Tab-separated table of C-alpha atoms and ligand atoms in Angstrom:
chain	number	residue	atom	x	y	z
A	55	MET	CA	0.096	0.049	0.138
A	56	GLY	CA	1.412	3.712	-0.990
A	57	VAL	CA	2.199	6.088	1.603
A	58	ASP	CA	-0.236	8.926	2.073
A	59	ILE	CA	1.340	12.167	2.143
A	60	SER	CA	-1.278	14.426	1.513
A	61	VAL	CA	-1.614	17.526	4.221
A	62	SER	CA	-4.143	20.205	5.002
A	63	LEU	CA	-3.784	23.964	5.879
A	64	SER	CA	-6.695	25.795	6.918
A	65	GLY	CA	-9.273	23.844	4.780
A	66	LEU	CA	-6.992	23.901	1.839
A	67	THR	CA	-5.512	20.256	0.574
A	68	LEU	CA	-2.355	19.816	-0.749
A	69	ASP	CA	-0.840	16.460	-2.290
A	70	ASN	CA	2.657	16.871	-0.487
A	71	PRO	CA	3.951	18.912	2.188
A	72	VAL	CA	6.582	20.813	0.295
A	73	ILE	CA	6.507	24.520	-0.447
A	74	PRO	CA	9.294	26.526	-1.867
A	75	ALA	CA	9.802	29.241	0.027
A	76	SER	CA	9.229	32.965	-0.799
A	77	GLY	CA	12.073	34.870	-2.251
A	78	CYS	CA	14.215	31.550	-3.493
A	79	PHE	CA	11.392	30.528	-6.248
A	80	GLY	CA	10.242	33.749	-7.844
A	81	TYR	CA	6.576	33.483	-9.870
A	82	GLY	CA	7.202	29.851	-10.387
A	83	LYS	CA	7.833	30.620	-13.993
A	84	GLU	CA	11.365	29.834	-14.529
A	85	PHE	CA	11.232	27.029	-12.149
A	86	SER	CA	8.502	25.603	-14.344
A	87	GLU	CA	10.842	25.464	-17.463
A	88	LEU	CA	13.066	22.759	-15.156
A	89	TYR	CA	10.378	20.528	-14.405
A	90	ASP	CA	6.630	20.372	-13.739
A	91	ILE	CA	5.982	22.581	-11.086
A	92	ASN	CA	2.664	21.088	-10.536
A	93	ILE	CA	3.997	18.475	-8.627
A	94	LEU	CA	4.813	20.711	-5.498
A	95	GLY	CA	2.518	21.372	-2.797
A	96	SER	CA	2.212	24.771	-3.147
A	97	PHE	CA	4.693	27.361	-3.372
A	98	SER	CA	5.513	30.814	-1.798
A	99	ILE	CA	5.784	33.979	-4.471
A	100	LYS	CA	8.640	36.486	-3.539
A	101	GLY	CA	7.519	38.762	-0.742
A	102	THR	CA	5.476	41.716	-2.354
A	103	THR	CA	5.241	45.508	-1.340
A	104	LYS	CA	2.245	48.109	-1.809
A	105	HIS	CA	5.543	50.369	-3.670
A	106	PRO	CA	7.789	48.631	-6.367
A	107	ARG	CA	11.375	47.929	-4.517
A	108	PHE	CA	14.773	47.806	-5.853
A	109	GLY	CA	16.498	45.860	-3.179
A	110	ASN	CA	19.516	46.855	-1.534
A	111	PRO	CA	22.976	47.440	-3.484
A	112	THR	CA	25.256	44.729	-3.965
A	113	PRO	CA	26.796	42.505	-2.669
A	114	ARG	CA	23.697	41.125	-1.180
A	115	ILE	CA	24.549	37.177	-0.983
A	116	ALA	CA	27.420	35.737	1.066
A	117	GLU	CA	28.483	32.261	1.418
A	118	THR	CA	28.690	30.923	4.711
A	119	PRO	CA	29.633	27.325	6.216
A	120	SER	CA	26.379	25.535	5.702
A	121	GLY	CA	24.752	28.526	4.796
A	122	MET	CA	24.373	31.584	3.116
A	123	LEU	CA	23.322	35.153	4.155
A	124	ASN	CA	21.186	37.314	1.915
A	125	ALA	CA	20.235	41.112	2.233
A	126	VAL	CA	18.083	41.361	-1.193
A	127	GLY	CA	15.531	43.840	0.530
A	128	LEU	CA	12.356	42.846	-0.494
A	129	GLN	CA	12.986	43.574	-4.318
A	130	ASN	CA	9.376	43.320	-6.434
A	131	PRO	CA	7.883	45.276	-8.600
A	132	GLY	CA	5.110	46.340	-6.209
A	133	ILE	CA	1.583	44.571	-5.454
A	134	ASP	CA	-0.058	46.176	-8.532
A	135	VAL	CA	2.175	44.419	-11.151
A	136	VAL	CA	2.396	41.243	-9.202
A	137	ALA	CA	-1.468	40.783	-9.559
A	138	THR	CA	-2.200	41.998	-12.939
A	139	ASN	CA	1.104	40.600	-14.341
A	140	HIS	CA	2.476	37.726	-12.220
A	141	LEU	CA	-0.827	36.405	-11.119
A	142	ALA	CA	-2.752	37.051	-13.531
A	143	TYR	CA	-0.787	34.615	-15.924
A	144	MET	CA	0.566	32.517	-13.311
A	145	GLY	CA	-2.355	29.717	-14.189
A	146	ARG	CA	-0.260	28.902	-17.590
A	147	TYR	CA	1.818	27.004	-16.010
A	148	PHE	CA	0.428	26.555	-12.184
A	149	ASN	CA	-2.540	24.938	-11.799
A	150	LYS	CA	-2.929	24.368	-7.787
A	151	LYS	CA	-3.406	27.428	-4.966
A	152	VAL	CA	-0.358	29.575	-4.426
A	153	ILE	CA	0.883	31.365	-1.080
A	154	ALA	CA	1.101	35.171	-2.007
A	155	ASN	CA	3.353	36.899	0.788
A	156	ILE	CA	3.280	40.403	1.420
A	157	SER	CA	5.284	42.933	3.479
A	158	GLY	CA	5.073	46.333	3.968
A	159	PHE	CA	6.561	49.111	5.896
A	160	SER	CA	2.816	50.447	7.525
A	161	ILE	CA	-0.070	48.462	8.800
A	162	GLU	CA	-2.203	50.413	6.148
A	163	GLU	CA	0.605	48.920	3.533
A	164	PHE	CA	0.172	45.358	4.673
A	165	VAL	CA	-3.971	46.474	4.324
A	166	TYR	CA	-3.530	47.707	1.091
A	167	CYS	CA	-1.652	44.790	-0.183
A	168	ALA	CA	-3.806	42.182	1.380
A	169	GLN	CA	-7.015	43.808	0.028
A	170	LYS	CA	-5.787	44.031	-3.373
A	171	LEU	CA	-5.176	39.921	-3.522
A	172	ASP	CA	-8.075	38.984	-1.562
A	173	SER	CA	-10.218	38.689	-5.076
A	174	ILE	CA	-7.628	36.672	-6.873
A	175	GLU	CA	-9.053	33.038	-6.893
A	176	GLN	CA	-5.450	31.463	-7.410
A	177	ILE	CA	-4.384	32.690	-4.029
A	178	GLY	CA	-4.880	29.742	-0.990
A	179	ILE	CA	-2.902	31.647	1.731
A	180	ILE	CA	-1.739	34.961	2.298
A	181	GLU	CA	1.267	34.921	3.876
A	182	VAL	CA	2.412	38.054	6.248
A	183	ASN	CA	6.161	38.637	6.348
A	184	ILE	CA	6.549	40.772	9.342
A	185	SER	CA	9.786	39.373	9.619
A	186	CYS	CA	12.095	40.927	7.345
A	187	PRO	CA	15.510	41.714	8.778
A	188	ASN	CA	16.618	43.682	5.548
A	189	VAL	CA	14.986	46.495	5.207
A	190	HIS	CA	15.176	49.708	7.665
A	191	GLY	CA	12.353	50.976	9.528
A	192	GLY	CA	9.813	48.024	8.857
A	193	GLY	CA	9.018	44.524	8.355
A	194	ILE	CA	11.061	43.039	11.190
A	195	ALA	CA	9.898	45.671	13.964
A	196	PHE	CA	6.613	44.356	13.556
A	197	GLY	CA	7.826	40.978	13.851
A	198	THR	CA	9.642	41.387	17.344
A	199	ASP	CA	7.174	42.913	19.354
A	200	ALA	CA	3.847	41.299	20.366
A	201	ASN	CA	1.895	44.040	20.229
A	202	SER	CA	2.548	45.561	17.086
A	203	ALA	CA	2.502	41.583	15.667
A	204	ALA	CA	-0.978	41.254	16.899
A	205	GLU	CA	-1.843	44.709	15.285
A	206	VAL	CA	-0.938	43.657	11.697
A	207	THR	CA	-3.010	40.329	12.474
A	208	ARG	CA	-6.127	42.191	13.202
A	209	ALA	CA	-5.890	44.354	10.372
A	210	VAL	CA	-5.055	42.572	7.356
A	211	LYS	CA	-7.716	39.956	8.719
A	212	ALA	CA	-10.475	42.162	8.693
A	213	VAL	CA	-9.881	43.107	4.970
A	214	THR	CA	-9.490	39.524	3.567
A	215	LYS	CA	-11.556	36.420	3.722
A	216	LYS	CA	-8.391	34.205	2.775
A	217	PRO	CA	-6.698	32.281	5.416
A	218	ILE	CA	-3.763	34.117	6.829
A	219	TYR	CA	-0.700	33.342	8.120
A	220	ILE	CA	2.178	35.422	10.187
A	221	LYS	CA	5.342	34.924	8.913
A	222	LEU	CA	7.769	35.332	12.307
A	223	SER	CA	11.198	36.106	12.625
A	224	PRO	CA	13.651	34.310	14.831
A	225	ASN	CA	15.503	37.454	16.184
A	226	VAL	CA	13.845	37.608	19.145
A	227	THR	CA	14.132	36.056	22.984
A	228	ASP	CA	11.132	34.541	23.432
A	229	ILE	CA	9.317	33.212	19.757
A	230	THR	CA	6.052	31.697	21.803
A	231	GLU	CA	5.010	35.110	22.798
A	232	ILE	CA	4.774	36.556	19.489
A	233	ALA	CA	3.081	33.465	17.957
A	234	VAL	CA	0.646	33.498	20.642
A	235	ALA	CA	-0.381	37.509	20.010
A	236	CYS	CA	-1.259	36.025	16.334
A	237	GLU	CA	-3.375	33.588	17.079
A	238	ASN	CA	-5.229	36.297	19.509
A	239	ALA	CA	-5.503	38.570	16.990
A	240	GLY	CA	-7.118	35.978	14.863
A	241	ALA	CA	-4.073	34.508	12.653
A	242	ASP	CA	-5.304	30.938	10.886
A	243	GLY	CA	-1.560	30.095	10.655
A	244	LEU	CA	2.206	30.571	11.216
A	245	SER	CA	5.030	30.095	9.193
A	246	LEU	CA	8.352	30.325	10.991
A	247	ILE	CA	11.472	30.993	10.232
A	248	ASN	CA	12.226	33.712	8.719
A	249	THR	CA	16.532	34.688	8.623
A	250	LEU	CA	18.396	34.950	11.654
A	251	LEU	CA	20.321	38.187	11.625
A	252	GLY	CA	24.003	37.560	10.681
A	253	MET	CA	27.285	39.138	8.871
A	254	ARG	CA	30.704	38.548	7.929
A	255	ILE	CA	34.002	40.616	7.179
A	256	ASP	CA	36.076	40.747	3.848
A	257	LEU	CA	39.267	41.052	5.602
A	258	LYS	CA	40.944	42.340	2.563
A	259	LYS	CA	38.542	45.087	2.380
A	260	ARG	CA	38.317	45.211	6.354
A	261	ARG	CA	34.784	46.085	5.603
A	262	PRO	CA	31.466	44.175	5.992
A	263	LEU	CA	31.191	41.935	3.231
A	264	LEU	CA	27.245	42.930	1.674
A	265	ALA	CA	26.621	46.538	1.522
A	266	ASN	CA	23.961	46.452	3.737
A	267	LYS	CA	26.440	45.352	6.066
A	268	THR	CA	23.762	42.770	7.954
A	269	GLY	CA	22.163	40.268	6.241
A	270	GLY	CA	19.692	37.248	6.807
A	271	LEU	CA	21.197	33.133	7.390
A	272	SER	CA	19.482	30.647	6.017
A	273	GLY	CA	20.392	27.124	4.917
A	274	PRO	CA	21.134	23.752	6.783
A	275	ALA	CA	23.131	25.873	9.408
A	276	VAL	CA	20.263	27.139	10.698
A	277	PHE	CA	17.937	23.889	10.768
A	278	PRO	CA	18.328	22.945	14.500
A	279	VAL	CA	17.245	26.427	15.463
A	280	ALA	CA	13.966	26.744	13.353
A	281	LEU	CA	13.312	22.670	14.428
A	282	ARG	CA	13.796	24.353	18.186
A	283	MET	CA	11.038	26.843	17.555
A	284	VAL	CA	9.006	25.326	15.602
A	285	TYR	CA	8.695	22.815	18.603
A	286	GLN	CA	8.193	25.688	21.071
A	287	VAL	CA	5.596	27.094	18.780
A	288	TYR	CA	3.535	23.825	18.162
A	289	GLU	CA	3.185	23.559	22.326
A	290	ALA	CA	2.057	27.253	22.705
A	291	VAL	CA	-0.516	27.192	19.740
A	292	LYS	CA	-3.298	25.567	18.671
A	293	ILE	CA	-3.087	26.874	14.452
A	294	PRO	CA	-1.065	24.954	11.874
A	295	ILE	CA	2.307	25.751	11.956
A	296	MET	CA	4.420	25.828	8.340
A	297	GLY	CA	7.937	24.668	9.176
A	298	MET	CA	10.884	26.381	7.293
A	299	GLY	CA	14.733	27.083	7.999
A	300	GLY	CA	17.641	24.962	6.466
A	301	ILE	CA	15.418	21.614	5.243
A	302	SER	CA	17.366	20.033	2.417
A	303	SER	CA	16.104	16.587	2.408
A	304	ALA	CA	13.065	14.422	2.709
A	305	ALA	CA	14.367	13.034	6.427
A	306	ASP	CA	14.270	16.658	7.034
A	307	VAL	CA	10.967	17.434	6.355
A	308	ILE	CA	9.566	14.861	8.254
A	309	GLU	CA	11.573	16.028	11.321
A	310	MET	CA	10.327	19.219	10.763
A	311	MET	CA	6.818	17.619	10.870
A	312	MET	CA	7.493	15.514	13.910
A	313	ALA	CA	8.424	18.949	15.395
A	314	GLY	CA	4.791	20.052	14.499
A	315	ALA	CA	4.870	21.492	11.419
A	316	SER	CA	1.767	20.918	9.376
A	317	ALA	CA	3.291	21.592	5.560
A	318	VAL	CA	7.160	22.425	5.097
A	319	GLN	CA	8.884	25.489	3.024
A	320	ILE	CA	12.184	25.103	1.546
A	321	GLY	CA	14.598	28.158	1.191
A	322	ALA	CA	18.162	28.481	0.524
A	323	ALA	CA	18.306	24.671	-0.474
A	324	THR	CA	16.558	25.424	-3.897
A	325	LEU	CA	19.063	28.523	-4.727
A	326	LYS	CA	21.920	25.411	-4.874
A	327	ASN	CA	20.115	22.755	-6.617
A	328	PRO	CA	16.973	23.877	-8.083
A	329	TYR	CA	15.531	20.578	-8.421
A	330	ILE	CA	15.299	19.704	-4.665
A	331	CYS	CA	11.686	20.002	-3.863
A	332	LYS	CA	11.295	17.665	-6.370
A	333	GLU	CA	14.015	15.341	-5.436
A	334	ILE	CA	12.416	15.418	-2.329
A	335	ILE	CA	8.939	15.040	-3.152
A	336	GLU	CA	10.139	11.436	-4.756
A	337	ARG	CA	11.910	11.259	-2.009
A	338	LEU	CA	9.527	11.143	0.729
A	339	PRO	CA	7.036	7.948	0.403
A	340	LEU	CA	10.257	6.170	0.317
A	341	GLU	CA	11.632	7.987	3.636
A	342	ALA	CA	8.400	7.593	5.366
A	343	GLU	CA	8.127	3.989	4.332
A	344	ARG	CA	11.684	3.310	5.906
A	345	LEU	CA	10.399	5.069	9.245
A	346	ARG	CA	6.718	2.971	9.215
A	347	ILE	CA	4.833	5.800	8.385
A	348	THR	CA	1.653	5.249	6.101
A	349	ASN	CA	0.253	8.441	6.479
A	350	LEU	CA	2.265	11.704	7.033
A	351	LYS	CA	-0.784	13.625	8.963
A	352	ASP	CA	0.116	10.797	11.678
A	353	ILE	CA	3.509	12.076	12.417
A	354	ILE	CA	2.555	16.224	13.034
A	355	GLY	CA	3.746	17.032	16.499
A	356	VAL	CA	4.296	13.499	17.265
A	357	ALA	CA	7.868	14.462	19.122
A	358	HIS	CA	5.601	15.530	21.510
A	359	LEU	CA	3.207	12.870	22.775
B	476	LIG	C1	17.346	35.168	-1.420
B	476	LIG	C2	16.104	34.707	0.048
B	476	LIG	C3	14.889	36.047	-0.357
B	476	LIG	C4	13.953	35.899	0.924
B	476	LIG	N1	13.044	36.680	0.465
B	476	LIG	C5	11.660	36.404	1.470
B	476	LIG	C6	10.672	37.504	1.153
B	476	LIG	O1	10.694	37.948	0.148
B	476	LIG	N2	9.801	37.263	1.837
B	476	LIG	C7	9.760	36.530	2.958
B	476	LIG	O2	9.057	35.885	3.640
B	476	LIG	N3	11.133	35.241	3.110
B	476	LIG	C8	12.088	35.619	2.627
B	476	LIG	N4	13.159	34.705	2.523
B	476	LIG	C9	13.334	33.843	4.151
B	476	LIG	C10	12.844	32.502	2.914
B	476	LIG	O3	11.480	32.652	2.969
B	476	LIG	C11	12.914	31.376	4.648
B	476	LIG	O4	11.987	31.874	5.542
B	476	LIG	C12	14.565	31.259	5.142
B	476	LIG	O5	15.509	31.761	4.353
B	476	LIG	C13	14.730	29.890	5.601
B	476	LIG	O6	14.573	28.740	5.252
B	476	LIG	P1	16.195	28.292	4.027
B	476	LIG	O7	17.027	27.530	5.637
B	476	LIG	O8	15.213	27.249	3.880
B	476	LIG	O9	16.500	29.105	3.825
B	476	LIG	C14	14.266	34.720	1.899
B	476	LIG	C15	15.743	34.045	1.916
B	476	LIG	C16	16.449	34.457	0.714
B	476	LIG	C17	17.324	32.935	0.947
């Protein structure tokens, strides 16, 4: 008998729990030229803001042991272009529900984006990024304060019928405090983690390697940190969690689900190997079988029992 690898998120059934993470898959178009991306559970689009953003100056990527730093700075053409251009044509190469990742520098900007996306049929979930570490004066400020996180959640929830997943920052002392505040404010689910604030110095130039000085660390190096945070948040809330941070194999997917994730996202690993999500989806039933799992849903949070 085959292994059931389908999962569900707020009433949305996914064929499998594998979701390319925001900022690492564009709008899916380029990847759809490499393989049929309809095998994915879903994917999360590049973070969108009210106004177009050029992003940070270069260099904005640096390698690190078992990971990478990025300071892209939410480069995107703005929500109007994303809605009328990218999302309007996505159906040509992707026939499932997509996750729309939005960000903002004020409550009004988050609300504007959510309102704009509410009527787009193909969007299954709105993922609200209150945790981007690479932009000044916004983003992360909302994600590091429980009251602000709750305020964004309430405001976005009020203008859309779509399920709202708040994307949390790991750059806090107690992530469960923010998670609980978002749940109490009406969040349908949570996505975690975003990148960890880090930096490197160019030894010859004696200057920070990234033009932005600091960047967000992701990739396999952060996996144990992400796993720990998903485990803690699972104990603190009842809403579903999309777990991410350093996942690069089918075994990592299963481990993250055992910690409490209902589905997972894969970021940095996709940049290293554009076929990684396809490979993981193919491997997942075999890995499950090896571990005597017949239904992947049964292992969500099993490490807590
Ligand atoms: C180049 C790059 C760009 C990213 N852009 C976004 C973004 O626009 N919005 C967002 O919510 N997260 C963004 N992220 C964070 C990822 O979605 C993910 O939360 C994080 O990288 C941890 O997963 P990973 O270790 O698998 O990369 C970005 C990450 C990278 C590496």
